[in-house]
mmCIF file of C-alpha atoms in Angstrom:
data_model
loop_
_atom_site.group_PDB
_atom_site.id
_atom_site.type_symbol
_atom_site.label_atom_id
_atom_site.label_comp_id
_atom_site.label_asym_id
_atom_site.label_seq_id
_atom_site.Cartn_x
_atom_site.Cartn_y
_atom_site.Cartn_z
ATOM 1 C CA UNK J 1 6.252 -33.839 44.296
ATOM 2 C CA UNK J 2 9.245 -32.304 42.702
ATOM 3 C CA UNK J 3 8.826 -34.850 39.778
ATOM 4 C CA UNK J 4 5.598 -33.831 39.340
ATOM 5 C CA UNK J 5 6.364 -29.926 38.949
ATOM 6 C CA UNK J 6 9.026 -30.469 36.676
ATOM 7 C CA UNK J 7 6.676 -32.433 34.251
ATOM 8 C CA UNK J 8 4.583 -29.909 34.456
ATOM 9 C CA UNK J 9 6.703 -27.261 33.935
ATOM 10 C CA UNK J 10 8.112 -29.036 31.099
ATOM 11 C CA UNK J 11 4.189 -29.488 28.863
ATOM 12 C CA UNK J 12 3.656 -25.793 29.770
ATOM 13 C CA UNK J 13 6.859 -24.828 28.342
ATOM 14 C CA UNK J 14 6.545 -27.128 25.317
ATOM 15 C CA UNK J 15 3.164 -26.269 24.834
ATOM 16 C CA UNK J 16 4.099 -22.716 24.958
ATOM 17 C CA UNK J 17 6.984 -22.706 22.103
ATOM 18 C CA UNK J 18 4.342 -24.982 20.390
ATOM 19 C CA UNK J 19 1.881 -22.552 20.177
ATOM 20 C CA UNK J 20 4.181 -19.376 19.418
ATOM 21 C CA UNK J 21 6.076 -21.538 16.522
ATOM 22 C CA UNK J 22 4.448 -20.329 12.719
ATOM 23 C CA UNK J 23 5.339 -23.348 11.778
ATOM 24 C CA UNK J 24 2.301 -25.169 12.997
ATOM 25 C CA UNK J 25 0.241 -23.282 11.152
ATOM 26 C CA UNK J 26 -1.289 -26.016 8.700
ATOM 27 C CA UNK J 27 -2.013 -25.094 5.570
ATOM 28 C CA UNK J 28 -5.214 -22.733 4.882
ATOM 29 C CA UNK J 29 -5.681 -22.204 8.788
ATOM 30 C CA UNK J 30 -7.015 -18.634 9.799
ATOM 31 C CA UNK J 31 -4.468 -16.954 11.802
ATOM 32 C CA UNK J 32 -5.607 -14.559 14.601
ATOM 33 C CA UNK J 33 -4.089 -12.593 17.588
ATOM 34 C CA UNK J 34 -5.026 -9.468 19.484
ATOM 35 C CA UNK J 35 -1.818 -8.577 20.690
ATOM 36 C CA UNK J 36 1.437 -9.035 18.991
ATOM 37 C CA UNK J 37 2.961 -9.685 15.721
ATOM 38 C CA UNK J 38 2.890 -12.079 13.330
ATOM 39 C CA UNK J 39 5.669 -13.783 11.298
ATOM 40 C CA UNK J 40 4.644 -16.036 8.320
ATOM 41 C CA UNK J 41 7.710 -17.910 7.020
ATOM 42 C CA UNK J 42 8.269 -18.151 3.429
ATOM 43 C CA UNK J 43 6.587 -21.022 1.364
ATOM 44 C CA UNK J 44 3.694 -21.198 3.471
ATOM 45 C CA UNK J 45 0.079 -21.657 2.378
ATOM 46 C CA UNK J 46 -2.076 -20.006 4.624
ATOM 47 C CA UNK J 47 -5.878 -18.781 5.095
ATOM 48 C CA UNK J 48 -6.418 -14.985 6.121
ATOM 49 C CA UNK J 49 -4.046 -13.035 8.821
ATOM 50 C CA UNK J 50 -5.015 -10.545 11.400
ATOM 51 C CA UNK J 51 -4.009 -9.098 14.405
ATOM 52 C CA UNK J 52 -4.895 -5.560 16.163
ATOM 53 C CA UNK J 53 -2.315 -4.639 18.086
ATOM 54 C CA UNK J 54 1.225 -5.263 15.974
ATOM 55 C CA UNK J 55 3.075 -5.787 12.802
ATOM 56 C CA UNK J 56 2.368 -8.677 9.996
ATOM 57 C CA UNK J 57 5.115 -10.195 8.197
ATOM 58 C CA UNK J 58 5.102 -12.327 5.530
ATOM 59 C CA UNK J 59 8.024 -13.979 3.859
ATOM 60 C CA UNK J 60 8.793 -15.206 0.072
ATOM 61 C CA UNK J 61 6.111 -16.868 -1.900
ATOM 62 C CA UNK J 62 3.658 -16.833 0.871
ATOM 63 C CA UNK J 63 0.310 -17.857 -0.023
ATOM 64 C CA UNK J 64 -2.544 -15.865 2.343
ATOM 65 C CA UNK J 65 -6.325 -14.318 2.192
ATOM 66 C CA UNK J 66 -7.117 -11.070 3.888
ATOM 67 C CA UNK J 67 -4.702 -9.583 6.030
ATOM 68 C CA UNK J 68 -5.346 -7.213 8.375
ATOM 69 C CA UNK J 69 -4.528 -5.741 11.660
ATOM 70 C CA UNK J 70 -5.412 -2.117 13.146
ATOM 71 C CA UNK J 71 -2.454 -0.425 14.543
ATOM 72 C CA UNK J 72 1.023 -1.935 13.073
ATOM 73 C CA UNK J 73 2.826 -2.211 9.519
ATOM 74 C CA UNK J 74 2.413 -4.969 7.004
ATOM 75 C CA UNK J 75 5.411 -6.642 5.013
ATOM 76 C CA UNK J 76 4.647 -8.649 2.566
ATOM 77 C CA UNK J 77 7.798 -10.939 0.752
ATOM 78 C CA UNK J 78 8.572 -11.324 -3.071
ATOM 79 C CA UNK J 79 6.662 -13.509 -5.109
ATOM 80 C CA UNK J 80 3.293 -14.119 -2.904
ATOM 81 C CA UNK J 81 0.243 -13.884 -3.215
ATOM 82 C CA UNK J 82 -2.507 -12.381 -0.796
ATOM 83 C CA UNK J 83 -5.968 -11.229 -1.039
ATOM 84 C CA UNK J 84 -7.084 -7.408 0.596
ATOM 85 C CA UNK J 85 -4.340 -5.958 2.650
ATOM 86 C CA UNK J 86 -5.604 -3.230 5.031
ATOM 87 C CA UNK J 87 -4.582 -1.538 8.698
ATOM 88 C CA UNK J 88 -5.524 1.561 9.704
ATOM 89 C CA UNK J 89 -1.921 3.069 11.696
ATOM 90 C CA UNK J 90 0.999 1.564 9.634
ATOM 91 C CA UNK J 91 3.119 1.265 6.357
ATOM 92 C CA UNK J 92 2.528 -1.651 3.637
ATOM 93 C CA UNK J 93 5.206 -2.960 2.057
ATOM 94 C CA UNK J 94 5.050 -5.220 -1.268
ATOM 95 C CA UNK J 95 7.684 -6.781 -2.163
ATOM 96 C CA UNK J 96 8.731 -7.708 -5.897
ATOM 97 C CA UNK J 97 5.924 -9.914 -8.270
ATOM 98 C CA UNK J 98 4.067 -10.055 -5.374
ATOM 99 C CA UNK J 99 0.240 -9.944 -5.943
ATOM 100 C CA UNK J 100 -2.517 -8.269 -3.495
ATOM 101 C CA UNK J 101 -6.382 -7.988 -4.270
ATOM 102 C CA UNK J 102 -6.898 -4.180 -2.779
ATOM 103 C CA UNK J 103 -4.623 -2.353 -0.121
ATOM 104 C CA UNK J 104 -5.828 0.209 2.042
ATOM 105 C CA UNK J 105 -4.050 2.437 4.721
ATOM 106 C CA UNK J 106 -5.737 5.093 7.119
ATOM 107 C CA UNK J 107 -1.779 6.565 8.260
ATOM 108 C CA UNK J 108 0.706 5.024 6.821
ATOM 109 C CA UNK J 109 3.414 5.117 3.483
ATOM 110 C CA UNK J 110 2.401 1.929 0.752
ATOM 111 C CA UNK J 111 5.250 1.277 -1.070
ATOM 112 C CA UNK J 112 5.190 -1.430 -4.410
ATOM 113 C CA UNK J 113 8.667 -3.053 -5.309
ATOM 114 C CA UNK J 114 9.310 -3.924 -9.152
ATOM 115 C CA UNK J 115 6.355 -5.884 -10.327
ATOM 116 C CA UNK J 116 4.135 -6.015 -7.702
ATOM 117 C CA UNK J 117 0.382 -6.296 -9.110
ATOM 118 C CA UNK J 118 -2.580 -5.003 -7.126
ATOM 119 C CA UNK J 119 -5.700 -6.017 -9.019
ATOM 120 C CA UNK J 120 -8.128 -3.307 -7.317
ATOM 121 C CA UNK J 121 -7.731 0.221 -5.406
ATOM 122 C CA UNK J 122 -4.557 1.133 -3.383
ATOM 123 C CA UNK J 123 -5.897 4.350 -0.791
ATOM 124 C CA UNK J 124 -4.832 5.999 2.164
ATOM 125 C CA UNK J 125 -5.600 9.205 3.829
ATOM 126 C CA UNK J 126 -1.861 10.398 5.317
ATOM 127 C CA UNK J 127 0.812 8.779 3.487
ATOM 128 C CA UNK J 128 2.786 9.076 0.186
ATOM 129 C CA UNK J 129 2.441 6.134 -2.376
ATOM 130 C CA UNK J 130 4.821 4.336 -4.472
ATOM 131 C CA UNK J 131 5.475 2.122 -7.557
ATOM 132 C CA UNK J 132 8.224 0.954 -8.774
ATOM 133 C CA UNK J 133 9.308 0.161 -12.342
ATOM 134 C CA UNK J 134 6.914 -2.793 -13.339
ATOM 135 C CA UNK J 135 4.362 -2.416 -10.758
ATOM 136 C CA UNK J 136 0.940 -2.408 -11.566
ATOM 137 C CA UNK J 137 -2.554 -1.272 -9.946
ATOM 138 C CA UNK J 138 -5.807 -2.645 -11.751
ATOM 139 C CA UNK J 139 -7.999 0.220 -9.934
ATOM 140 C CA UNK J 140 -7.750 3.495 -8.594
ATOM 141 C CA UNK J 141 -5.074 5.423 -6.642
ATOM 142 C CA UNK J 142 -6.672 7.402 -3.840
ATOM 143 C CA UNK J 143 -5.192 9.663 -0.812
ATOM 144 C CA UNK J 144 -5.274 12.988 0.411
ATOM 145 C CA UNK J 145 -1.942 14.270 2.092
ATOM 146 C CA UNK J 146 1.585 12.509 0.685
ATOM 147 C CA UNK J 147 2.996 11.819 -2.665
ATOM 148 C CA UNK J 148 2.330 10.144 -5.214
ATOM 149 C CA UNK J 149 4.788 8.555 -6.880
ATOM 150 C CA UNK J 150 5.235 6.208 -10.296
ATOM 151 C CA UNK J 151 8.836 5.498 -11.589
ATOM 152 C CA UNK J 152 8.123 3.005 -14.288
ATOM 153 C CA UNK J 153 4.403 1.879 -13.298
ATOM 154 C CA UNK J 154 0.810 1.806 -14.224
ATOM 155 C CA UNK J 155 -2.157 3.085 -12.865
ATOM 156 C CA UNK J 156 -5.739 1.501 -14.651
ATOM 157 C CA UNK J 157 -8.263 3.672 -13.081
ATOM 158 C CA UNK J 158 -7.064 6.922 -12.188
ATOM 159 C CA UNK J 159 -5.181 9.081 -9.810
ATOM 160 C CA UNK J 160 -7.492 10.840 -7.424
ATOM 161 C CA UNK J 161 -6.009 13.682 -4.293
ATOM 162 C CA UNK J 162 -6.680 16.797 -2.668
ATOM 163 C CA UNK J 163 -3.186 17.916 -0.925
ATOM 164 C CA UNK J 164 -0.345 15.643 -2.535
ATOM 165 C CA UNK J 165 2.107 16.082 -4.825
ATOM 166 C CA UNK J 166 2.282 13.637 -8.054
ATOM 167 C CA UNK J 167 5.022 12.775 -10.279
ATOM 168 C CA UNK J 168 4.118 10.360 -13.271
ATOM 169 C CA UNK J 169 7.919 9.565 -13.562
ATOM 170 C CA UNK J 170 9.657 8.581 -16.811
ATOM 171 C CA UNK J 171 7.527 6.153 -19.242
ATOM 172 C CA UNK J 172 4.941 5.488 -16.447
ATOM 173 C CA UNK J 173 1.219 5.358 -17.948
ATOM 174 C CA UNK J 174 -2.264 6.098 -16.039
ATOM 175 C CA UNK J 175 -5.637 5.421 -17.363
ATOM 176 C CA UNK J 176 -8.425 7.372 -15.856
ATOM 177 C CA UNK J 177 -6.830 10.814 -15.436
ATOM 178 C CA UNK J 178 -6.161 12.644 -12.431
ATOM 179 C CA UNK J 179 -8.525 14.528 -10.117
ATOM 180 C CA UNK J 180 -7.129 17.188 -7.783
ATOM 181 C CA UNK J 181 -10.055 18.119 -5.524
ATOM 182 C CA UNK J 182 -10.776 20.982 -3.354
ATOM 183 C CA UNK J 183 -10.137 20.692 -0.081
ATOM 184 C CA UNK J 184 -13.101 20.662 2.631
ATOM 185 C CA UNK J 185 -13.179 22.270 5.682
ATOM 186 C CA UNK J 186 -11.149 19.994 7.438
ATOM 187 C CA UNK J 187 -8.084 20.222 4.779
ATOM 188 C CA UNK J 188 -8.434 23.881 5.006
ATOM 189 C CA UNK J 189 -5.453 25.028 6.391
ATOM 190 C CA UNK J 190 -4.150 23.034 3.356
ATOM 191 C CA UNK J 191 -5.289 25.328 0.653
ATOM 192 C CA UNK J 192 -2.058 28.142 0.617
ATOM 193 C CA UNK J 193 -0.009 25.138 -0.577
ATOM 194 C CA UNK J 194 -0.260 24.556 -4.298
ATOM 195 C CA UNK J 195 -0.006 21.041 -5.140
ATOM 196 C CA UNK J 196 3.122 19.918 -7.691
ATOM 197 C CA UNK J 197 2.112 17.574 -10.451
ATOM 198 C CA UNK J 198 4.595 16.838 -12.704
ATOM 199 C CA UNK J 199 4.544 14.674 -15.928
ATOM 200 C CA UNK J 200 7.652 13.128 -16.899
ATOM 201 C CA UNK J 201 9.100 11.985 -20.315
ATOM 202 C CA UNK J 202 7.438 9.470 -22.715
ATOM 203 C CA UNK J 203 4.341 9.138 -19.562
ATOM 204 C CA UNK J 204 1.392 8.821 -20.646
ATOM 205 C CA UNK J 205 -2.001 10.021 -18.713
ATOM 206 C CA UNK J 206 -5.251 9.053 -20.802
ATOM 207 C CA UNK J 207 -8.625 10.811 -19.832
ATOM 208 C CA UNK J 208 -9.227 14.090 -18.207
ATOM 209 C CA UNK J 209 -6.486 15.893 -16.114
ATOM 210 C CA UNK J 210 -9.365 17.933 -13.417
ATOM 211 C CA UNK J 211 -8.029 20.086 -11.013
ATOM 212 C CA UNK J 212 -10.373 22.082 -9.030
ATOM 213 C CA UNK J 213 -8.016 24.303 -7.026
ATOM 214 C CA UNK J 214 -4.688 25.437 -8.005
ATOM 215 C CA UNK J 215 -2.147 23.036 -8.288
ATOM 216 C CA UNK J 216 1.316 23.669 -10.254
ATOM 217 C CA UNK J 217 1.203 21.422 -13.750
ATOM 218 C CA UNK J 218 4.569 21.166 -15.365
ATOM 219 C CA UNK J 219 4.493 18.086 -18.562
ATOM 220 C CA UNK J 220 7.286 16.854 -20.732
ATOM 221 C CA UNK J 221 7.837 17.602 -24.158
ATOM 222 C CA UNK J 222 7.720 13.993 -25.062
ATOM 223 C CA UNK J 223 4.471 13.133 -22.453
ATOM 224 C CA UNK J 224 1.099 12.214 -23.986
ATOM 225 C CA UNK J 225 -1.853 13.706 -21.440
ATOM 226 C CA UNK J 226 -5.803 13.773 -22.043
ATOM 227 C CA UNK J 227 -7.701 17.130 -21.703
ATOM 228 C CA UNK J 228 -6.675 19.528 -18.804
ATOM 229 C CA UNK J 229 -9.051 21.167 -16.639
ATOM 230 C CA UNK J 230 -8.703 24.145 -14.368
ATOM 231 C CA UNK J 231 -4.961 24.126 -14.807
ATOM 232 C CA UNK J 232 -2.345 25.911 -17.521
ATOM 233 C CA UNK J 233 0.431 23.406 -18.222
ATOM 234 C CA UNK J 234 4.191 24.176 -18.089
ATOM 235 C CA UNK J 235 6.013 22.295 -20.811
ATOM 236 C CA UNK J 236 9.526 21.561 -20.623
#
């Protein structure tokens, strides 16, 4: 009898580390869990990756579909390559010359390391947004409270806010102009606090700059914008 419980004992344990271990994950296999994270090691080649309750992870040169998971951050290594990235309560990290489809946030920072391309939109409602020198977005930038920030990157379909603060750092370029709307009733608290948007040397915005409430414009010398609207520039 004794031999018999420590067999068994043994498969459920083996079975156990067999199913927790990323590692048999073949290639191109869905991977799916509704509580918990999930770890992708680096190298791997997988189909798309979602969870609901807890973090994603994926290492270096990962290759993944969708990923997506409600209420937990993503991370996302250098060099990979992924399709939409979206969860509603949590940051998203991409690391540098990684490439995403589309990444969408409800609450949550989205970050872009040196390089990283994102062929459509990158939105979120609460959180600030960043690219870093290199990075590029295809689409449109879209959020409503947190700033906006390019130091070195490129926008190819417009900036688009009601609350946040943007800074088109230092030879960073958008296409597509910028819209500041007004807020609604639910941002309207929001309305004492004049956005910032400030355009930095050699940047370049092409199309219209629209602001339809009263924001606080200051532009380099040495920027290049489009036509302003609703707004009197500061130079410096």
């Amino acid at each position: 009898m004794q031999n018999k419980w420590a067999v068994s004992l043994a498969i459920w344990v083996s079975m156990t580390l067999l199913l927790a271990s990323p590692m048999l994950w073949a290639d191109d296999q869905d991977i799916s869990k509704v509580n918990g994270a999930i770890r992708v090691e680096s190298g791997r080649h997988v189909g798309s990756v979602e969870t609901v309750n807890g973090s994603i992870d994926l290492g270096d040169a990962v290759h993944a579909e969708d990923i997506e998971t409600v209420s937990g951050s993503i991370d996302i290594g250098h060099d990979s390559t992924v399709g939409d990235i979206n969860t509603v309560n949590g940051s998203v990290t991409l690391d540098r010359n990684t490439k995403a489809d589309s990444v969408e946030t409800v609450n949550g920072r989205v970050r872009l390391e040196e390089h990283v391309e994102v062929r459509g939109d990158v939105t979120n409602v609460n959180g600030g947004i960043a690219l870093a020198k290199g990075a590029r977005i295809g689409g449109q930038i879209e959020n409503v409270n947190g700033k906006i920030e390019l130091d070195g990157g490129m926008v190819g379909n417009g900036i688009k806010t009601t609350n946040s603060d943007i800074e088109i750092g230092a030879d960073s370029r958008v296409d597509g102009g910028i819209h500041v709307e007004k807020p609604n009733g639910v941002n309207f608290f929001s309305t004492r606090r004049k956005p910032r948007i400030t355009i930095g040397p050699n940047a370049v915005v092409n199309g219209t700059l629209k602001f339809d409430r009263e924001v606080e414009l200051r532009i380099s010398d040495s920027a290049k914008v489009g036509k302003i609207v609703g707004a009197t520039p500061i130079r410096e």
